[in-house]
């Protein structure tokens, strides 16, 4: 990514995203396009090393110590291939089996399908990867504390998607199921954000304006930003709250087709429209059926109609989605 396309970041250490976790590829700030380099180290560990060096800022090499900074660390694992990680992270799960770890009735561990094999083979590895990411993220937090930055730094921990890993017979992401849609979103700012949990229906486009608002830049959020700031909710629980989250899956080059839906506190609705196929409607009652084992759309046409009218259609209008036709 050439400097003019780095969205204002002046320190750059970009991962090559080719899924070789034990020998990842990077471009540094001044690396030319054809000068990518490889590191013989687990990706998250190396990236934490780089982040810690940035925070420690020895001899002022990485940043101006008198100016604020925004540091983004994007680790690839837990991600396929699931067997590429330091084996020491399996120690936390010694004596455990996949049945001890993935205690969900919506995964067929004993079947012969590829998804059953995936779940049996890699559940333990996936948990080990998460343990490794947790350890490396902890190193970054420790560096903040050591540099005296803990109380004056907003820390956000989140992910771009979840992972099915065989649940519902699905391989990974892009589905409407909870395992794919729900991701962690933790915000820490000592003295400013009280420790608590919240059931706010946050969506990915809301992250940028929310963080900018927390930083004091509410009046500088560009009008083109599609998300909404929920900084007031995060600060103390008060503020407007969305009644749903939009779900969408778009086939490449075919924005008028694919899947659309919403997730509310009670329901998940998914409607699929694909060329030459009948329209599919799926409704899950997430309160009565938290593992989404039953499609209850047929028994609840009034709920489907209401969710389409009150939740999905406003989202589609707001985003000018050609799927709505």
Tab-separated table of C-alpha atoms in Angstrom:
chain	number	residue	atom	x	y	z
A	1	UNK	CA	0.000	0.000	0.000
A	2	UNK	CA	1.653	3.181	-1.161
A	3	UNK	CA	2.008	6.001	1.410
A	4	UNK	CA	-0.781	8.131	-0.066
A	5	UNK	CA	-3.253	5.284	0.494
A	6	UNK	CA	-2.461	4.596	4.163
A	7	UNK	CA	-5.262	6.768	5.592
A	8	UNK	CA	-2.853	9.049	7.424
A	9	UNK	CA	-0.767	6.370	9.180
A	10	UNK	CA	2.919	7.294	9.126
A	11	UNK	CA	4.180	4.090	10.778
A	12	UNK	CA	3.412	1.033	8.679
A	13	UNK	CA	4.002	-2.670	9.204
A	14	UNK	CA	1.530	-4.408	6.912
A	15	UNK	CA	0.832	-8.137	6.985
A	16	UNK	CA	0.758	-9.930	3.646
A	17	UNK	CA	-2.402	-11.944	4.463
A	18	UNK	CA	-1.347	-15.190	2.884
A	19	UNK	CA	-2.020	-17.387	5.905
A	20	UNK	CA	1.413	-18.757	6.750
A	21	UNK	CA	1.255	-17.969	10.454
A	22	UNK	CA	4.693	-19.296	11.379
A	23	UNK	CA	6.486	-17.427	8.566
A	24	UNK	CA	4.411	-14.324	7.866
A	25	UNK	CA	5.194	-11.699	5.256
A	26	UNK	CA	5.266	-7.918	5.822
A	27	UNK	CA	5.929	-4.525	4.307
A	28	UNK	CA	7.451	-1.927	6.612
A	29	UNK	CA	7.064	1.847	6.353
A	30	UNK	CA	9.784	2.244	3.723
A	31	UNK	CA	9.566	-1.184	2.068
A	32	UNK	CA	9.146	-0.960	-1.732
A	33	UNK	CA	6.313	-2.817	-3.431
A	34	UNK	CA	8.513	-5.751	-4.423
A	35	UNK	CA	10.525	-5.786	-1.184
A	36	UNK	CA	8.266	-7.726	1.185
A	37	UNK	CA	10.123	-9.662	3.862
A	38	UNK	CA	9.427	-12.816	5.861
A	39	UNK	CA	9.704	-13.422	9.598
A	40	UNK	CA	10.337	-16.825	11.171
A	41	UNK	CA	8.027	-16.186	14.115
A	42	UNK	CA	4.341	-16.680	14.917
A	43	UNK	CA	2.509	-13.699	13.421
A	44	UNK	CA	0.737	-12.393	16.557
A	45	UNK	CA	3.925	-12.681	18.607
A	46	UNK	CA	5.961	-10.743	16.047
A	47	UNK	CA	3.235	-8.105	15.698
A	48	UNK	CA	3.110	-7.693	19.471
A	49	UNK	CA	6.899	-7.253	19.431
A	50	UNK	CA	6.523	-4.453	16.889
A	51	UNK	CA	3.690	-2.820	18.870
A	52	UNK	CA	5.705	-2.961	22.104
A	53	UNK	CA	8.693	-1.370	20.386
A	54	UNK	CA	6.413	1.379	19.107
A	55	UNK	CA	5.021	2.029	22.581
A	56	UNK	CA	8.435	1.919	24.259
A	57	UNK	CA	9.674	4.382	21.602
A	58	UNK	CA	13.350	4.074	22.480
A	59	UNK	CA	15.270	7.247	21.527
A	60	UNK	CA	12.054	8.661	20.035
A	61	UNK	CA	12.525	6.378	17.054
A	62	UNK	CA	8.852	5.590	16.403
A	63	UNK	CA	6.721	8.573	17.412
A	64	UNK	CA	6.693	12.054	18.907
A	65	UNK	CA	6.311	11.404	22.662
A	66	UNK	CA	4.514	14.736	23.093
A	67	UNK	CA	1.734	13.928	20.632
A	68	UNK	CA	-1.177	11.477	20.840
A	69	UNK	CA	-1.038	8.358	18.700
A	70	UNK	CA	-3.471	5.851	17.198
A	71	UNK	CA	-1.980	2.378	16.962
A	72	UNK	CA	-3.858	-0.409	15.168
A	73	UNK	CA	-2.682	-4.001	15.650
A	74	UNK	CA	-4.543	-6.498	13.451
A	75	UNK	CA	-3.618	-10.115	14.178
A	76	UNK	CA	-4.679	-12.810	11.715
A	77	UNK	CA	-5.059	-15.866	14.031
A	78	UNK	CA	-7.230	-17.487	15.142
A	79	UNK	CA	-7.500	-18.286	11.454
A	80	UNK	CA	-6.993	-21.227	9.127
A	81	UNK	CA	-4.695	-23.106	8.735
A	82	UNK	CA	-5.435	-24.042	12.315
A	83	UNK	CA	-2.307	-26.122	12.950
A	84	UNK	CA	0.185	-23.250	12.603
A	85	UNK	CA	0.917	-21.851	16.064
A	86	UNK	CA	3.438	-22.368	18.884
A	87	UNK	CA	2.544	-25.696	20.457
A	88	UNK	CA	2.996	-24.294	23.974
A	89	UNK	CA	-0.468	-22.791	23.724
A	90	UNK	CA	-1.951	-26.279	23.761
A	91	UNK	CA	-0.711	-26.700	27.329
A	92	UNK	CA	-3.754	-24.891	28.712
A	93	UNK	CA	-5.939	-27.626	27.215
A	94	UNK	CA	-3.933	-30.674	28.187
A	95	UNK	CA	-6.263	-33.582	28.842
A	96	UNK	CA	-9.192	-31.828	27.156
A	97	UNK	CA	-10.984	-33.006	24.032
A	98	UNK	CA	-13.099	-31.144	21.492
A	99	UNK	CA	-16.175	-32.262	23.421
A	100	UNK	CA	-14.910	-30.509	26.548
A	101	UNK	CA	-14.329	-27.256	24.700
A	102	UNK	CA	-17.086	-26.813	22.131
A	103	UNK	CA	-20.142	-27.680	24.213
A	104	UNK	CA	-22.745	-26.725	21.619
A	105	UNK	CA	-25.588	-28.892	20.304
A	106	UNK	CA	-25.384	-27.287	16.851
A	107	UNK	CA	-22.178	-29.048	15.819
A	108	UNK	CA	-22.086	-32.662	14.617
A	109	UNK	CA	-18.857	-33.991	16.018
A	110	UNK	CA	-19.448	-37.616	15.105
A	111	UNK	CA	-20.542	-37.237	11.463
A	112	UNK	CA	-18.553	-38.072	8.349
A	113	UNK	CA	-18.903	-34.692	6.676
A	114	UNK	CA	-15.978	-32.368	6.093
A	115	UNK	CA	-17.420	-29.989	8.692
A	116	UNK	CA	-17.570	-32.709	11.336
A	117	UNK	CA	-13.957	-33.605	10.608
A	118	UNK	CA	-13.032	-29.914	10.822
A	119	UNK	CA	-14.671	-29.552	14.242
A	120	UNK	CA	-13.083	-32.725	15.617
A	121	UNK	CA	-9.637	-31.924	14.287
A	122	UNK	CA	-9.231	-28.238	14.997
A	123	UNK	CA	-11.452	-27.132	17.897
A	124	UNK	CA	-8.589	-27.581	20.345
A	125	UNK	CA	-6.166	-25.828	17.994
A	126	UNK	CA	-8.551	-22.903	17.607
A	127	UNK	CA	-8.782	-22.485	21.368
A	128	UNK	CA	-4.987	-22.644	21.590
A	129	UNK	CA	-4.690	-19.883	18.994
A	130	UNK	CA	-7.078	-17.710	21.005
A	131	UNK	CA	-4.961	-18.294	24.107
A	132	UNK	CA	-1.910	-17.173	22.147
A	133	UNK	CA	-3.597	-14.008	20.892
A	134	UNK	CA	-4.730	-13.270	24.447
A	135	UNK	CA	-1.159	-13.587	25.712
A	136	UNK	CA	0.254	-11.329	23.006
A	137	UNK	CA	-2.451	-8.696	23.487
A	138	UNK	CA	-1.621	-8.798	27.192
A	139	UNK	CA	1.981	-7.930	26.369
A	140	UNK	CA	0.784	-4.798	24.561
A	141	UNK	CA	-1.352	-3.777	27.547
A	142	UNK	CA	1.622	-4.343	29.850
A	143	UNK	CA	3.755	-2.051	27.683
A	144	UNK	CA	1.117	0.684	27.948
A	145	UNK	CA	1.269	0.403	31.724
A	146	UNK	CA	5.072	0.386	31.810
A	147	UNK	CA	5.166	3.587	29.749
A	148	UNK	CA	2.638	5.309	32.010
A	149	UNK	CA	0.078	5.475	29.205
A	150	UNK	CA	-2.607	3.212	30.678
A	151	UNK	CA	-4.894	5.923	32.059
A	152	UNK	CA	-4.674	8.144	28.996
A	153	UNK	CA	-5.212	5.553	26.270
A	154	UNK	CA	-8.473	4.191	24.888
A	155	UNK	CA	-7.991	0.490	24.165
A	156	UNK	CA	-10.404	-1.344	21.870
A	157	UNK	CA	-10.359	-5.121	21.394
A	158	UNK	CA	-12.592	-6.500	18.655
A	159	UNK	CA	-12.705	-8.710	15.571
A	160	UNK	CA	-13.989	-8.479	12.006
A	161	UNK	CA	-16.042	-11.692	12.206
A	162	UNK	CA	-16.654	-14.864	14.132
A	163	UNK	CA	-16.032	-18.432	13.005
A	164	UNK	CA	-18.348	-21.411	12.673
A	165	UNK	CA	-15.611	-24.077	12.667
A	166	UNK	CA	-18.140	-26.749	11.713
A	167	UNK	CA	-21.132	-25.518	13.700
A	168	UNK	CA	-24.326	-25.628	11.631
A	169	UNK	CA	-22.245	-27.458	9.038
A	170	UNK	CA	-20.528	-24.179	8.121
A	171	UNK	CA	-16.825	-23.709	7.576
A	172	UNK	CA	-16.251	-20.139	8.734
A	173	UNK	CA	-17.886	-16.697	8.356
A	174	UNK	CA	-20.467	-14.890	6.178
A	175	UNK	CA	-23.461	-16.658	7.701
A	176	UNK	CA	-26.272	-15.231	9.810
A	177	UNK	CA	-25.566	-17.588	12.704
A	178	UNK	CA	-24.390	-16.242	16.063
A	179	UNK	CA	-21.014	-17.975	15.757
A	180	UNK	CA	-20.283	-15.859	12.684
A	181	UNK	CA	-22.046	-12.576	13.485
A	182	UNK	CA	-21.247	-11.997	17.146
A	183	UNK	CA	-17.757	-10.730	17.921
A	184	UNK	CA	-16.085	-9.346	21.032
A	185	UNK	CA	-16.091	-5.577	21.481
A	186	UNK	CA	-14.280	-4.395	24.580
A	187	UNK	CA	-13.366	-0.785	25.332
A	188	UNK	CA	-11.069	0.204	28.210
A	189	UNK	CA	-10.380	3.739	29.389
A	190	UNK	CA	-9.589	3.849	33.128
A	191	UNK	CA	-11.383	6.632	34.959
A	192	UNK	CA	-13.542	7.503	31.949
A	193	UNK	CA	-15.451	4.329	31.091
A	194	UNK	CA	-16.861	2.423	34.078
A	195	UNK	CA	-16.390	-1.367	33.985
A	196	UNK	CA	-19.660	-3.038	32.943
A	197	UNK	CA	-21.398	-5.058	30.261
A	198	UNK	CA	-23.959	-3.713	27.800
A	199	UNK	CA	-26.324	-5.308	25.290
A	200	UNK	CA	-25.953	-2.439	22.784
A	201	UNK	CA	-26.571	-3.643	19.226
A	202	UNK	CA	-23.350	-2.180	17.837
A	203	UNK	CA	-22.520	-2.607	14.145
A	204	UNK	CA	-19.135	-2.442	12.437
A	205	UNK	CA	-19.727	0.973	10.742
A	206	UNK	CA	-20.416	2.418	14.212
A	207	UNK	CA	-16.920	1.671	15.511
A	208	UNK	CA	-15.123	4.553	13.765
A	209	UNK	CA	-17.495	7.398	14.776
A	210	UNK	CA	-17.817	5.983	18.293
A	211	UNK	CA	-14.059	5.944	18.866
A	212	UNK	CA	-13.620	9.370	17.267
A	213	UNK	CA	-16.336	10.729	19.561
A	214	UNK	CA	-14.648	9.231	22.628
A	215	UNK	CA	-11.418	10.934	21.543
A	216	UNK	CA	-13.145	14.325	21.399
A	217	UNK	CA	-13.558	14.603	17.639
A	218	UNK	CA	-17.364	14.389	17.409
A	219	UNK	CA	-17.559	17.608	15.430
A	220	UNK	CA	-14.974	16.385	12.917
A	221	UNK	CA	-16.591	13.083	11.910
A	222	UNK	CA	-17.024	13.278	8.114
A	223	UNK	CA	-20.601	13.439	6.851
A	224	UNK	CA	-19.859	10.474	4.566
A	225	UNK	CA	-19.378	8.161	7.559
A	226	UNK	CA	-22.338	5.766	7.558
A	227	UNK	CA	-22.093	4.602	11.162
A	228	UNK	CA	-23.446	6.244	14.303
A	229	UNK	CA	-21.523	7.191	17.434
A	230	UNK	CA	-22.548	5.352	20.589
A	231	UNK	CA	-19.935	7.040	22.770
A	232	UNK	CA	-22.522	8.201	25.300
A	233	UNK	CA	-23.789	4.648	25.766
A	234	UNK	CA	-20.261	3.338	26.207
A	235	UNK	CA	-19.422	6.085	28.686
A	236	UNK	CA	-22.355	5.342	30.960
A	237	UNK	CA	-25.269	3.601	29.332
A	238	UNK	CA	-27.345	6.603	28.262
A	239	UNK	CA	-28.165	7.408	24.656
A	240	UNK	CA	-30.089	6.233	21.620
A	241	UNK	CA	-29.912	2.506	20.993
A	242	UNK	CA	-30.407	0.684	17.683
A	243	UNK	CA	-33.166	-1.907	17.646
A	244	UNK	CA	-31.364	-4.179	15.177
A	245	UNK	CA	-28.134	-4.967	13.381
A	246	UNK	CA	-27.987	-5.417	9.609
A	247	UNK	CA	-26.762	-8.707	8.161
A	248	UNK	CA	-25.721	-8.967	4.537
A	249	UNK	CA	-23.843	-11.312	2.242
A	250	UNK	CA	-23.285	-10.092	-1.303
A	251	UNK	CA	-22.108	-12.336	-4.163
A	252	UNK	CA	-19.109	-10.779	-5.892
A	253	UNK	CA	-20.313	-8.408	-8.599
A	254	UNK	CA	-24.003	-9.082	-7.890
A	255	UNK	CA	-25.177	-6.547	-5.286
A	256	UNK	CA	-28.815	-7.128	-6.205
A	257	UNK	CA	-28.615	-10.749	-5.040
A	258	UNK	CA	-27.475	-12.563	-1.922
A	259	UNK	CA	-28.640	-12.626	1.676
A	260	UNK	CA	-30.006	-9.829	3.826
A	261	UNK	CA	-31.387	-9.864	7.327
A	262	UNK	CA	-31.414	-8.363	10.785
A	263	UNK	CA	-30.515	-9.407	14.283
A	264	UNK	CA	-32.493	-7.981	17.191
A	265	UNK	CA	-32.287	-8.834	20.871
A	266	UNK	CA	-34.904	-11.551	20.302
A	267	UNK	CA	-34.670	-12.688	16.684
A	268	UNK	CA	-32.391	-13.328	13.753
A	269	UNK	CA	-34.025	-13.002	10.318
A	270	UNK	CA	-32.282	-14.025	7.089
A	271	UNK	CA	-33.727	-13.815	3.566
A	272	UNK	CA	-31.819	-15.265	0.623
A	273	UNK	CA	-32.452	-14.351	-3.023
A	274	UNK	CA	-30.293	-16.029	-5.635
A	275	UNK	CA	-30.756	-16.352	-9.419
A	276	UNK	CA	-32.841	-19.389	-10.344
A	277	UNK	CA	-33.535	-20.304	-6.730
A	278	UNK	CA	-36.671	-19.823	-4.631
A	279	UNK	CA	-36.512	-17.144	-1.945
A	280	UNK	CA	-35.443	-18.626	1.386
A	281	UNK	CA	-36.595	-17.161	4.688
A	282	UNK	CA	-35.032	-18.185	8.005
A	283	UNK	CA	-36.152	-16.961	11.424
A	284	UNK	CA	-34.535	-17.933	14.704
A	285	UNK	CA	-35.931	-17.177	18.143
A	286	UNK	CA	-32.660	-16.475	19.933
A	287	UNK	CA	-34.277	-16.421	23.363
A	288	UNK	CA	-36.023	-19.786	23.151
A	289	UNK	CA	-33.464	-21.337	20.792
A	290	UNK	CA	-30.050	-19.758	21.523
A	291	UNK	CA	-28.210	-22.310	19.378
A	292	UNK	CA	-30.486	-21.542	16.395
A	293	UNK	CA	-31.434	-25.138	15.746
A	294	UNK	CA	-34.957	-24.423	14.444
A	295	UNK	CA	-36.233	-22.257	11.610
A	296	UNK	CA	-39.547	-20.873	12.901
A	297	UNK	CA	-40.329	-18.548	9.975
A	298	UNK	CA	-43.255	-20.697	8.798
A	299	UNK	CA	-44.993	-20.571	12.175
A	300	UNK	CA	-44.402	-16.835	12.637
A	301	UNK	CA	-45.276	-14.964	9.430
A	302	UNK	CA	-46.371	-11.952	11.469
A	303	UNK	CA	-42.924	-11.713	13.102
A	304	UNK	CA	-41.224	-12.012	9.702
A	305	UNK	CA	-43.463	-9.321	8.241
A	306	UNK	CA	-42.875	-6.980	11.161
A	307	UNK	CA	-39.102	-7.433	11.104
A	308	UNK	CA	-39.011	-6.778	7.362
A	309	UNK	CA	-41.207	-3.689	7.685
A	310	UNK	CA	-39.768	-2.146	10.842
A	311	UNK	CA	-36.137	-3.234	10.756
A	312	UNK	CA	-34.835	-4.634	7.467
A	313	UNK	CA	-36.511	-2.235	5.033
A	314	UNK	CA	-35.238	0.909	6.824
A	315	UNK	CA	-31.708	-0.513	6.699
A	316	UNK	CA	-32.027	-1.234	2.964
A	317	UNK	CA	-33.409	2.239	2.248
A	318	UNK	CA	-30.711	3.894	4.329
A	319	UNK	CA	-27.943	2.026	2.504
A	320	UNK	CA	-29.567	2.319	-0.968
A	321	UNK	CA	-29.281	-1.462	-1.297
A	322	UNK	CA	-30.237	-2.729	-4.801
A	323	UNK	CA	-31.270	-6.028	-3.192
A	324	UNK	CA	-34.543	-4.246	-2.317
A	325	UNK	CA	-36.551	-4.358	-5.524
